[in-house]
Short mmCIF file of C-alpha atoms (C1' of nucleotides) in Angstrom, two decimals:
data_model
loop_
_atom_site.label_atom_id
_atom_site.label_comp_id
_atom_site.label_asym_id
_atom_site.label_seq_id
_atom_site.Cartn_x
_atom_site.Cartn_y
_atom_site.Cartn_z
CA UNK E 1 -0.37 31.75 18.36
CA UNK E 2 1.01 31.38 21.84
CA UNK E 3 -0.93 33.20 24.52
CA UNK E 4 0.18 36.85 24.40
CA UNK E 5 1.91 36.47 27.76
CA UNK E 6 4.60 34.46 26.04
CA UNK E 7 5.70 37.39 23.90
CA UNK E 8 6.36 39.41 27.03
CA UNK E 9 8.87 36.90 28.32
CA UNK E 10 12.53 37.86 28.22
CA UNK E 11 14.39 36.62 25.15
CA UNK E 12 16.62 33.92 26.73
CA UNK E 13 13.64 32.33 28.46
CA UNK E 14 11.65 32.26 25.25
CA UNK E 15 14.60 30.76 23.45
CA UNK E 16 15.07 28.06 26.09
CA UNK E 17 11.46 26.99 25.73
CA UNK E 18 11.30 27.11 21.94
CA UNK E 19 14.63 25.32 21.62
CA UNK E 20 13.54 22.51 23.90
CA UNK E 21 10.32 22.15 21.93
CA UNK E 22 12.08 22.32 18.56
CA UNK E 23 14.45 19.57 19.62
CA UNK E 24 11.74 17.26 20.84
CA UNK E 25 9.41 17.86 17.90
CA UNK E 26 12.30 17.63 15.45
CA UNK E 27 13.52 14.37 16.88
CA UNK E 28 10.19 12.62 17.27
CA UNK E 29 7.52 14.42 15.28
CA UNK E 30 4.32 15.82 16.73
CA UNK E 31 2.54 12.66 17.85
CA UNK E 32 5.55 10.95 19.31
CA UNK E 33 6.88 14.04 21.03
CA UNK E 34 6.04 14.20 24.72
CA UNK E 35 4.80 17.47 26.10
CA UNK E 36 5.95 16.37 29.53
CA UNK E 37 9.43 15.78 28.17
CA UNK E 38 9.53 19.20 26.55
CA UNK E 39 8.56 20.73 29.86
CA UNK E 40 11.32 18.78 31.55
CA UNK E 41 13.88 19.79 28.91
CA UNK E 42 12.90 23.41 29.23
CA UNK E 43 13.32 23.20 33.01
CA UNK E 44 9.97 24.77 33.60
CA UNK E 45 6.86 23.69 35.46
CA UNK E 46 3.76 22.32 33.84
CA UNK E 47 1.66 25.16 35.09
CA UNK E 48 4.01 27.69 33.54
CA UNK E 49 3.97 25.93 30.19
CA UNK E 50 0.22 25.84 30.06
CA UNK E 51 0.25 29.43 31.15
CA UNK E 52 2.10 30.37 27.96
CA UNK E 53 0.69 27.89 25.44
CA UNK E 54 -2.86 26.74 25.35
CA UNK E 55 -1.90 23.19 24.46
CA UNK E 56 0.56 20.92 22.66
CA UNK E 57 -0.90 21.95 19.34
CA UNK E 58 -0.35 25.59 20.06
CA UNK E 59 3.28 25.05 20.97
CA UNK E 60 3.83 23.01 17.82
CA UNK E 61 2.41 25.70 15.58
CA UNK E 62 4.54 28.32 17.22
CA UNK E 63 7.71 26.29 16.84
CA UNK E 64 7.02 25.49 13.19
CA UNK E 65 6.24 29.12 12.45
CA UNK E 66 9.64 30.11 13.80
CA UNK E 67 11.48 27.46 11.83
CA UNK E 68 9.70 28.30 8.59
CA UNK E 69 10.34 32.00 9.04
CA UNK E 70 14.05 31.26 9.47
CA UNK E 71 14.07 29.06 6.41
CA UNK E 72 12.35 31.59 4.19
CA UNK E 73 14.63 34.35 5.37
CA UNK E 74 17.82 32.41 4.87
CA UNK E 75 17.01 30.27 1.85
CA UNK E 76 14.12 31.71 -0.13
CA UNK E 77 15.65 35.03 -1.14
CA UNK E 78 17.09 36.46 -3.28
CA UNK E 79 15.95 34.70 -6.44
CA UNK E 80 16.43 36.69 -9.61
CA UNK E 81 16.36 35.24 -13.11
CA UNK E 82 15.64 36.72 -16.50
CA UNK E 83 16.65 33.90 -18.81
CA UNK E 84 17.12 30.14 -18.74
CA UNK E 85 20.78 30.27 -17.73
CA UNK E 86 20.27 32.73 -14.89
CA UNK E 87 17.30 30.67 -13.71
CA UNK E 88 19.46 27.64 -13.13
CA UNK E 89 22.18 29.76 -11.58
CA UNK E 90 19.67 31.19 -9.16
CA UNK E 91 18.52 27.64 -8.33
CA UNK E 92 22.08 26.68 -7.61
CA UNK E 93 22.60 29.62 -5.31
CA UNK E 94 19.36 28.85 -3.51
CA UNK E 95 20.25 25.20 -3.11
CA UNK E 96 23.60 26.19 -1.66
CA UNK E 97 21.82 28.43 0.84
CA UNK E 98 19.56 25.55 1.75
CA UNK E 99 22.55 23.30 2.38
CA UNK E 100 24.13 25.89 4.61
CA UNK E 101 20.89 26.25 6.52
CA UNK E 102 20.79 22.51 7.17
CA UNK E 103 24.42 22.41 8.14
CA UNK E 104 24.38 25.19 10.66
CA UNK E 105 21.01 24.69 12.27
CA UNK E 106 20.27 20.98 12.56
CA UNK E 107 17.47 21.65 15.04
CA UNK E 108 15.40 23.66 12.60
CA UNK E 109 16.55 21.45 9.77
CA UNK E 110 14.92 18.47 11.44
CA UNK E 111 11.70 20.42 11.74
CA UNK E 112 11.79 21.37 8.07
CA UNK E 113 12.36 17.74 7.19
CA UNK E 114 9.23 16.84 9.11
CA UNK E 115 7.33 19.03 6.67
CA UNK E 116 8.79 17.00 3.83
CA UNK E 117 7.71 13.91 5.71
CA UNK E 118 4.12 15.03 5.75
CA UNK E 119 4.30 15.21 1.98
CA UNK E 120 5.76 11.75 1.81
CA UNK E 121 3.11 10.23 4.03
CA UNK E 122 0.24 12.29 2.62
CA UNK E 123 -0.89 12.76 6.17
CA UNK E 124 0.17 14.14 9.48
CA UNK E 125 -0.65 17.06 11.69
CA UNK E 126 -2.95 19.57 9.95
CA UNK E 127 -0.33 22.27 10.36
CA UNK E 128 2.23 20.10 8.57
CA UNK E 129 -0.18 19.46 5.74
CA UNK E 130 -0.82 23.16 5.38
CA UNK E 131 2.85 24.06 5.43
CA UNK E 132 3.51 21.36 2.91
CA UNK E 133 0.85 22.71 0.62
CA UNK E 134 2.42 26.14 0.84
CA UNK E 135 5.78 24.61 0.07
CA UNK E 136 4.38 22.91 -3.01
CA UNK E 137 2.69 26.09 -4.19
CA UNK E 138 5.95 27.92 -3.73
CA UNK E 139 7.80 25.30 -5.75
CA UNK E 140 5.06 25.31 -8.34
CA UNK E 141 5.51 29.04 -8.79
CA UNK E 142 9.23 28.49 -9.23
CA UNK E 143 8.57 25.88 -11.90
CA UNK E 144 6.18 28.19 -13.70
CA UNK E 145 8.78 30.92 -13.67
CA UNK E 146 11.26 28.46 -15.12
CA UNK E 147 8.82 27.51 -17.83
CA UNK E 148 8.19 31.14 -18.72
CA UNK E 149 11.93 31.56 -19.18
CA UNK E 150 12.18 28.41 -21.28
CA UNK E 151 14.32 26.75 -18.64
CA UNK E 152 11.79 24.10 -17.66
CA UNK E 153 9.97 21.64 -19.91
CA UNK E 154 6.25 21.92 -20.45
CA UNK E 155 5.50 18.39 -21.64
CA UNK E 156 4.80 17.01 -18.18
CA UNK E 157 2.14 17.86 -15.60
CA UNK E 158 3.44 20.68 -13.45
CA UNK E 159 2.63 18.89 -10.23
CA UNK E 160 4.65 15.89 -11.32
CA UNK E 161 7.65 18.14 -11.87
CA UNK E 162 7.07 19.69 -8.47
CA UNK E 163 6.91 16.30 -6.79
CA UNK E 164 10.05 15.18 -8.58
CA UNK E 165 11.92 18.35 -7.70
CA UNK E 166 11.03 18.15 -4.02
CA UNK E 167 11.89 14.46 -3.99
CA UNK E 168 15.30 15.13 -5.47
CA UNK E 169 15.82 17.88 -2.95
CA UNK E 170 15.03 15.53 -0.09
CA UNK E 171 17.23 12.85 -1.60
CA UNK E 172 20.06 15.35 -1.69
CA UNK E 173 19.49 16.28 1.93
CA UNK E 174 19.48 12.65 2.92
CA UNK E 175 22.57 11.83 0.96
CA UNK E 176 24.21 14.82 2.52
CA UNK E 177 23.16 13.67 5.97
CA UNK E 178 24.81 10.30 5.42
CA UNK E 179 28.02 12.02 4.31
CA UNK E 180 27.81 14.71 6.94
CA UNK E 181 31.38 14.50 8.10
CA UNK E 182 32.83 14.70 4.60
CA UNK E 183 31.08 17.92 3.74
CA UNK E 184 33.32 20.82 4.58
CA UNK E 185 31.86 24.28 4.44
CA UNK E 186 33.55 25.07 1.13
CA UNK E 187 32.35 21.85 -0.52
CA UNK E 188 28.85 23.22 -0.32
CA UNK E 189 28.94 25.08 -3.63
CA UNK E 190 30.35 22.06 -5.38
CA UNK E 191 27.65 19.81 -3.95
CA UNK E 192 24.97 22.33 -4.87
CA UNK E 193 26.26 22.38 -8.41
CA UNK E 194 26.13 18.59 -8.66
CA UNK E 195 22.64 18.44 -7.25
CA UNK E 196 21.21 21.19 -9.40
CA UNK E 197 22.58 19.35 -12.38
CA UNK E 198 20.21 16.52 -11.47
CA UNK E 199 17.35 19.00 -11.27
CA UNK E 200 18.27 20.28 -14.74
CA UNK E 201 18.37 16.83 -16.22
CA UNK E 202 14.87 16.16 -14.96
CA UNK E 203 13.43 19.59 -15.59
CA UNK E 204 15.02 20.92 -18.72
CA UNK E 205 13.25 20.62 -22.06
CA UNK E 206 14.49 17.87 -24.34
CA UNK E 207 17.80 18.75 -25.96
CA UNK E 208 18.23 22.05 -24.18
CA UNK E 209 21.96 21.57 -23.76
CA UNK K 1 8.82 -15.18 13.96
CA UNK K 2 5.37 -15.62 15.36
CA UNK K 3 5.10 -18.36 17.92
CA UNK K 4 4.88 -21.65 16.03
CA UNK K 5 1.25 -22.08 17.13
CA UNK K 6 0.28 -19.33 14.71
CA UNK K 7 1.31 -21.34 11.69
CA UNK K 8 -1.07 -24.10 12.71
CA UNK K 9 -4.08 -21.81 12.56
CA UNK K 10 -6.48 -22.24 9.66
CA UNK K 11 -5.81 -19.94 6.72
CA UNK K 12 -8.80 -17.57 7.00
CA UNK K 13 -8.10 -16.93 10.67
CA UNK K 14 -4.46 -16.15 9.95
CA UNK K 15 -5.51 -13.86 7.14
CA UNK K 16 -7.99 -12.02 9.34
CA UNK K 17 -5.32 -11.33 11.93
CA UNK K 18 -2.56 -10.35 9.50
CA UNK K 19 -4.92 -8.15 7.49
CA UNK K 20 -6.07 -6.30 10.57
CA UNK K 21 -2.48 -5.77 11.61
CA UNK K 22 -1.37 -4.73 8.12
CA UNK K 23 -4.13 -2.13 7.97
CA UNK K 24 -3.33 -0.65 11.33
CA UNK K 25 0.44 -0.62 10.82
CA UNK K 26 0.04 0.67 7.27
CA UNK K 27 -2.19 3.51 8.31
CA UNK K 28 -0.30 4.63 11.37
CA UNK K 29 3.18 3.19 11.39
CA UNK K 30 4.63 1.07 14.18
CA UNK K 31 4.72 3.52 17.06
CA UNK K 32 1.36 5.09 16.43
CA UNK K 33 -0.39 1.80 15.74
CA UNK K 34 -2.32 0.44 18.70
CA UNK K 35 -1.99 -3.21 19.52
CA UNK K 36 -5.32 -3.01 21.30
CA UNK K 37 -6.94 -1.63 18.17
CA UNK K 38 -5.48 -4.42 16.04
CA UNK K 39 -6.90 -6.95 18.46
CA UNK K 40 -10.26 -5.25 18.22
CA UNK K 41 -10.13 -5.15 14.43
CA UNK K 42 -9.22 -8.80 14.30
CA UNK K 43 -12.14 -9.64 16.55
CA UNK K 44 -9.97 -11.68 18.83
CA UNK K 45 -9.19 -11.54 22.51
CA UNK K 46 -6.02 -10.14 23.97
CA UNK K 47 -5.05 -13.45 25.44
CA UNK K 48 -5.35 -15.16 22.07
CA UNK K 49 -3.22 -12.54 20.38
CA UNK K 50 -0.47 -12.88 22.93
CA UNK K 51 -0.81 -16.59 22.56
CA UNK K 52 0.22 -16.32 18.91
CA UNK K 53 2.64 -13.41 18.93
CA UNK K 54 5.09 -12.71 21.66
CA UNK K 55 4.60 -8.96 21.45
CA UNK K 56 3.81 -5.99 19.20
CA UNK K 57 7.29 -6.16 17.71
CA UNK K 58 6.83 -9.79 16.75
CA UNK K 59 3.55 -9.09 15.00
CA UNK K 60 5.10 -6.16 13.14
CA UNK K 61 7.99 -8.23 11.85
CA UNK K 62 5.64 -10.94 10.70
CA UNK K 63 3.42 -8.51 8.85
CA UNK K 64 6.34 -6.74 7.16
CA UNK K 65 7.84 -10.06 6.13
CA UNK K 66 4.63 -10.99 4.38
CA UNK K 67 4.36 -7.68 2.59
CA UNK K 68 7.97 -7.73 1.44
CA UNK K 69 7.66 -11.30 0.20
CA UNK K 70 4.66 -10.28 -1.88
CA UNK K 71 6.48 -7.27 -3.26
CA UNK K 72 9.56 -9.20 -4.27
CA UNK K 73 7.49 -11.88 -5.91
CA UNK K 74 5.31 -9.51 -7.85
CA UNK K 75 7.69 -6.69 -8.65
CA UNK K 76 11.29 -7.77 -8.39
CA UNK K 77 11.33 -10.43 -11.07
CA UNK K 78 11.92 -10.95 -13.92
CA UNK K 79 14.71 -8.50 -14.67
CA UNK K 80 16.80 -9.38 -17.68
CA UNK K 81 19.09 -6.99 -19.51
CA UNK K 82 22.13 -7.46 -21.68
CA UNK K 83 22.66 -3.99 -23.08
CA UNK K 84 21.80 -0.39 -22.26
CA UNK K 85 18.52 -0.36 -24.15
CA UNK K 86 17.21 -3.59 -22.66
CA UNK K 87 18.26 -2.36 -19.21
CA UNK K 88 15.94 0.60 -19.43
CA UNK K 89 13.20 -1.53 -20.92
CA UNK K 90 13.50 -3.91 -18.00
CA UNK K 91 13.30 -0.94 -15.63
CA UNK K 92 10.14 0.20 -17.33
CA UNK K 93 8.56 -3.22 -17.03
CA UNK K 94 9.53 -3.41 -13.38
CA UNK K 95 8.16 0.03 -12.64
CA UNK K 96 4.89 -0.93 -14.30
CA UNK K 97 4.71 -4.01 -12.10
CA UNK K 98 5.35 -1.84 -9.08
CA UNK K 99 2.49 0.46 -10.05
CA UNK K 100 0.13 -2.46 -10.45
CA UNK K 101 1.19 -3.77 -7.07
CA UNK K 102 0.36 -0.44 -5.46
CA UNK K 103 -2.95 -0.19 -7.29
CA UNK K 104 -4.28 -3.58 -6.44
CA UNK K 105 -3.08 -4.01 -2.89
CA UNK K 106 -3.21 -0.68 -1.09
CA UNK K 107 -2.84 -2.39 2.27
CA UNK K 108 0.56 -3.81 1.51
CA UNK K 109 1.42 -0.72 -0.51
CA UNK K 110 1.04 1.39 2.61
CA UNK K 111 3.40 -0.94 4.46
CA UNK K 112 5.98 -0.70 1.70
CA UNK K 113 5.70 3.07 1.81
CA UNK K 114 6.50 2.95 5.50
CA UNK K 115 9.81 1.38 4.57
CA UNK K 116 10.48 4.33 2.27
CA UNK K 117 9.57 6.55 5.15
CA UNK K 118 12.22 5.05 7.34
CA UNK K 119 14.73 6.03 4.67
CA UNK K 120 13.38 9.53 4.58
CA UNK K 121 13.55 9.98 8.31
CA UNK K 122 16.84 8.14 8.76
CA UNK K 123 15.26 6.46 11.75
CA UNK K 124 12.36 4.32 12.80
CA UNK K 125 11.79 0.80 13.97
CA UNK K 126 14.93 -1.36 13.67
CA UNK K 127 13.14 -3.72 11.33
CA UNK K 128 12.28 -0.84 9.02
CA UNK K 129 15.88 0.31 9.02
CA UNK K 130 17.04 -3.16 8.13
CA UNK K 131 14.50 -3.57 5.35
CA UNK K 132 15.42 -0.18 4.04
CA UNK K 133 19.07 -1.10 3.97
CA UNK K 134 18.23 -4.22 2.00
CA UNK K 135 16.18 -2.11 -0.36
CA UNK K 136 19.11 0.23 -0.92
CA UNK K 137 21.51 -2.63 -1.46
CA UNK K 138 19.11 -4.11 -3.96
CA UNK K 139 18.84 -0.79 -5.80
CA UNK K 140 22.59 -0.37 -5.61
CA UNK K 141 23.05 -3.70 -7.32
CA UNK K 142 20.64 -2.60 -10.02
CA UNK K 143 22.61 0.59 -10.55
CA UNK K 144 25.86 -1.36 -10.78
CA UNK K 145 24.33 -3.64 -13.36
CA UNK K 146 23.25 -0.58 -15.30
CA UNK K 147 26.75 0.81 -15.12
CA UNK K 148 28.25 -2.44 -16.35
CA UNK K 149 25.96 -2.23 -19.36
CA UNK K 150 26.84 1.41 -20.00
CA UNK K 151 23.30 2.46 -19.23
CA UNK K 152 24.09 4.36 -16.05
CA UNK K 153 26.61 7.14 -15.55
CA UNK K 154 29.69 6.58 -13.43
CA UNK K 155 30.60 10.17 -12.66
CA UNK K 156 28.55 10.37 -9.47
CA UNK K 157 28.75 8.48 -6.18
CA UNK K 158 26.68 5.32 -6.51
CA UNK K 159 24.81 5.94 -3.32
CA UNK K 160 23.77 9.37 -4.52
CA UNK K 161 22.28 7.80 -7.63
CA UNK K 162 20.53 5.25 -5.44
CA UNK K 163 19.08 7.92 -3.22
CA UNK K 164 17.96 9.92 -6.23
CA UNK K 165 16.37 6.89 -7.89
CA UNK K 166 14.45 5.86 -4.79
CA UNK K 167 13.36 9.45 -4.26
CA UNK K 168 12.04 9.69 -7.81
CA UNK K 169 10.26 6.40 -7.32
CA UNK K 170 8.57 7.68 -4.19
CA UNK K 171 7.71 10.93 -5.91
CA UNK K 172 6.06 8.93 -8.67
CA UNK K 173 4.08 6.90 -6.16
CA UNK K 174 2.97 10.03 -4.42
CA UNK K 175 2.02 11.76 -7.63
CA UNK K 176 0.14 8.68 -8.60
CA UNK K 177 -1.64 8.62 -5.26
CA UNK K 178 -2.84 12.18 -5.75
CA UNK K 179 -4.15 11.27 -9.21
CA UNK K 180 -5.48 7.91 -8.15
CA UNK K 181 -8.86 8.21 -9.79
CA UNK K 182 -7.42 9.26 -13.15
CA UNK K 183 -5.18 6.23 -13.47
CA UNK K 184 -7.01 3.52 -15.33
CA UNK K 185 -5.44 0.09 -15.43
CA UNK K 186 -4.24 0.53 -19.00
CA UNK K 187 -2.67 3.90 -18.30
CA UNK K 188 -0.12 2.12 -16.15
CA UNK K 189 2.32 1.37 -18.94
CA UNK K 190 2.14 4.92 -20.19
CA UNK K 191 2.80 6.29 -16.72
CA UNK K 192 5.65 3.87 -16.22
CA UNK K 193 7.20 5.04 -19.45
CA UNK K 194 6.97 8.69 -18.41
CA UNK K 195 8.47 7.96 -15.03
CA UNK K 196 11.32 5.83 -16.25
CA UNK K 197 12.18 8.63 -18.65
CA UNK K 198 12.86 10.74 -15.55
CA UNK K 199 15.09 7.98 -14.18
CA UNK K 200 16.97 7.89 -17.48
CA UNK K 201 17.50 11.62 -17.51
CA UNK K 202 19.03 11.45 -14.05
CA UNK K 203 20.93 8.24 -14.48
CA UNK K 204 22.13 8.10 -18.06
CA UNK K 205 25.64 9.16 -18.93
CA UNK K 206 26.02 12.61 -20.47
CA UNK K 207 24.91 12.67 -24.10
CA UNK K 208 23.79 9.06 -24.22
CA UNK K 209 20.79 9.83 -26.41
"C1'" DG J 1 -12.53 -37.42 35.16
"C1'" DG J 2 -8.63 -35.27 33.82
"C1'" DC J 3 -5.39 -33.35 30.55
"C1'" DG J 4 -3.24 -30.05 27.05
"C1'" DG J 5 -4.11 -26.70 23.95
"C1'" DT J 6 -6.70 -22.56 23.49
"C1'" DT J 7 -9.43 -18.40 24.64
"C1'" DC J 8 -10.98 -14.85 27.50
"C1'" DG J 9 -10.89 -10.32 29.72
"C1'" DA J 10 -9.87 -8.20 34.24
"C1'" DC J 11 -5.98 -6.19 35.72
"C1'" DC J 12 -1.23 -3.88 36.02
"C1'" DG J 13 2.14 -0.07 35.99
"C1'" DA J 14 3.70 3.48 33.21
"C1'" DG J 15 3.02 7.39 30.56
"C1'" DT J 16 -0.16 10.61 28.07
"C1'" DG J 17 -2.19 15.57 27.54
"C1'" DG J 18 -4.53 18.57 30.35
"C1'" DT J 19 -6.73 20.86 34.85
"C1'" DC J 20 -6.73 23.12 39.15
"C1'" DT J 21 -5.64 24.97 43.57
"C1'" DA J 22 -2.57 26.88 46.54
"C1'" DA J 23 1.55 29.39 47.12
"C1'" DT J 24 4.69 32.94 45.59
"C1'" DA J 25 6.48 37.25 43.16
"C1'" DC J 26 5.54 41.61 41.77
"C1'" DT J 27 2.95 45.68 41.19
"C1'" DG J 28 1.09 50.47 42.25
"C1'" DG J 29 -1.53 53.28 45.71
"C1'" DG J 30 -2.30 54.99 50.35
"C1'" DC D 1 6.19 50.72 54.59
"C1'" DC D 2 2.38 47.92 54.04
"C1'" DC D 3 -1.18 45.95 51.87
"C1'" DA D 4 -4.53 44.64 48.01
"C1'" DG D 5 -4.65 42.68 43.83
"C1'" DT D 6 -2.74 40.75 39.88
"C1'" DA D 7 0.68 38.00 37.28
"C1'" DT D 8 3.22 33.95 37.57
"C1'" DT D 9 4.81 29.36 39.12
"C1'" DA D 10 4.63 24.83 41.13
"C1'" DG D 11 3.21 20.19 41.00
"C1'" DA D 12 -0.52 17.05 42.71
"C1'" DC D 13 -4.04 15.17 40.38
"C1'" DC D 14 -7.41 13.62 36.60
"C1'" DA D 15 -9.15 10.45 33.11
"C1'" DC D 16 -7.45 7.86 29.65
"C1'" DT D 17 -4.60 4.82 26.58
"C1'" DC D 18 -0.72 2.13 26.13
"C1'" DG D 19 1.65 -2.70 25.81
"C1'" DG D 20 1.75 -6.59 28.49
"C1'" DT D 21 0.47 -10.34 32.27
"C1'" DC D 22 -2.16 -13.89 34.38
"C1'" DG D 23 -5.42 -17.01 36.43
"C1'" DA D 24 -9.66 -18.88 35.33
"C1'" DA D 25 -12.60 -20.97 32.06
"C1'" DC D 26 -13.45 -23.59 28.01
"C1'" DC D 27 -13.02 -27.31 24.66
"C1'" DG D 28 -12.17 -31.69 22.38
"C1'" DC D 29 -10.16 -36.05 23.31
"C1'" DC D 30 -8.48 -40.19 25.62
#
DNA sequence: GGCGGTTCGACCGAGTGGTCTAATACTGGG
DNA sequence: CCCAGTATTAGACCACTCGGTCGAACCGCC
């Protein structure tokens, strides 16, 4: 919710500002990020910045909104499954999309990771907590769908499965990050397949294979 | 590495100071923690604090050292395994100890979680990074032991397994934290068993059961 | 009295998020 | 073409917190 004036800005200017903010917030998180430094990075004056955003909070929300929108667009869809096998295939495809997203847009990737961090710390900026809750609901829905298709076990609390799934996802991201240079673009599908196998092991009903 | 004078303080005074610091650092992490606030909490003057610790960094290291020492003592040992089955049993016992540690000493638990956080963010205070590296080496050794006993698969990169294991552990802690009130002391073993089953699913060789 | 170890808190410079005024750029109407 | 009035920009300034310093005071002891 930037002040409406911001929307009227020409595209490159908007991008410059949002990019600078995304970098700073991504690198340091909300608290540690310096509004002054963002202003400096964006090559804009303080007055101008406060003319477009009411405060640091406002800018943060705007930047996160953008990143999340990108993520949903690029990763979340399509997801179509009508039996257990196609469910796991769809997961694999989605995971591969997620990897590509991280690879090609590290700036937004860092922001998305900060959402995961809020989950890990159980605290953080209210906006992070809210996004994280949405993320968990979204994952919960996915798990339920899997259960309905017989792809996911039902003998554990759903929220435990959700936590485990998200944790594995983060672990994968982290492992990927520490092997960044070795991951060529066409190794993505292979990696996704390996990772989703871990998800299956955790999530599949006993003796499903 | 507090200044040697600190060691000569009487026990309750030391405890007051370290507790205050552990709380603040545990709640907010190194950067966000306020040295001034710790001083206030400890009910001590600034001059006295700087008389015992050379700076914020020094205090942080000291506090983390204490917490880690406690953890190792209470959780790390004993761990004895001479075949696949006893390996997983030992894991279960260790996980149960870890749960008890978290339950009965939330102050230190929060500090230990901040180490996990450094892993998740791939950055943080140098001391956190170092501790985290030690933690990963330690887990890596555990995985190797498991592999030697045929309890852990060898078809994945070791460090991926380590990342996955630590992630599942954190997920368990988090899930536990959000069900804090429901966990009675004697439910610990049951929970540990459930959780280690997840570890087994991820870590065991194909078709081991 | 004087000495060393200890405690105190005023003070410092740097950096924070945020405000405000004055100057500038841009607009449409006469 | 000029001018009034609005939209935009610049950056000095504000109060505050931060980690850290320092000289004075205090205390028990010889």
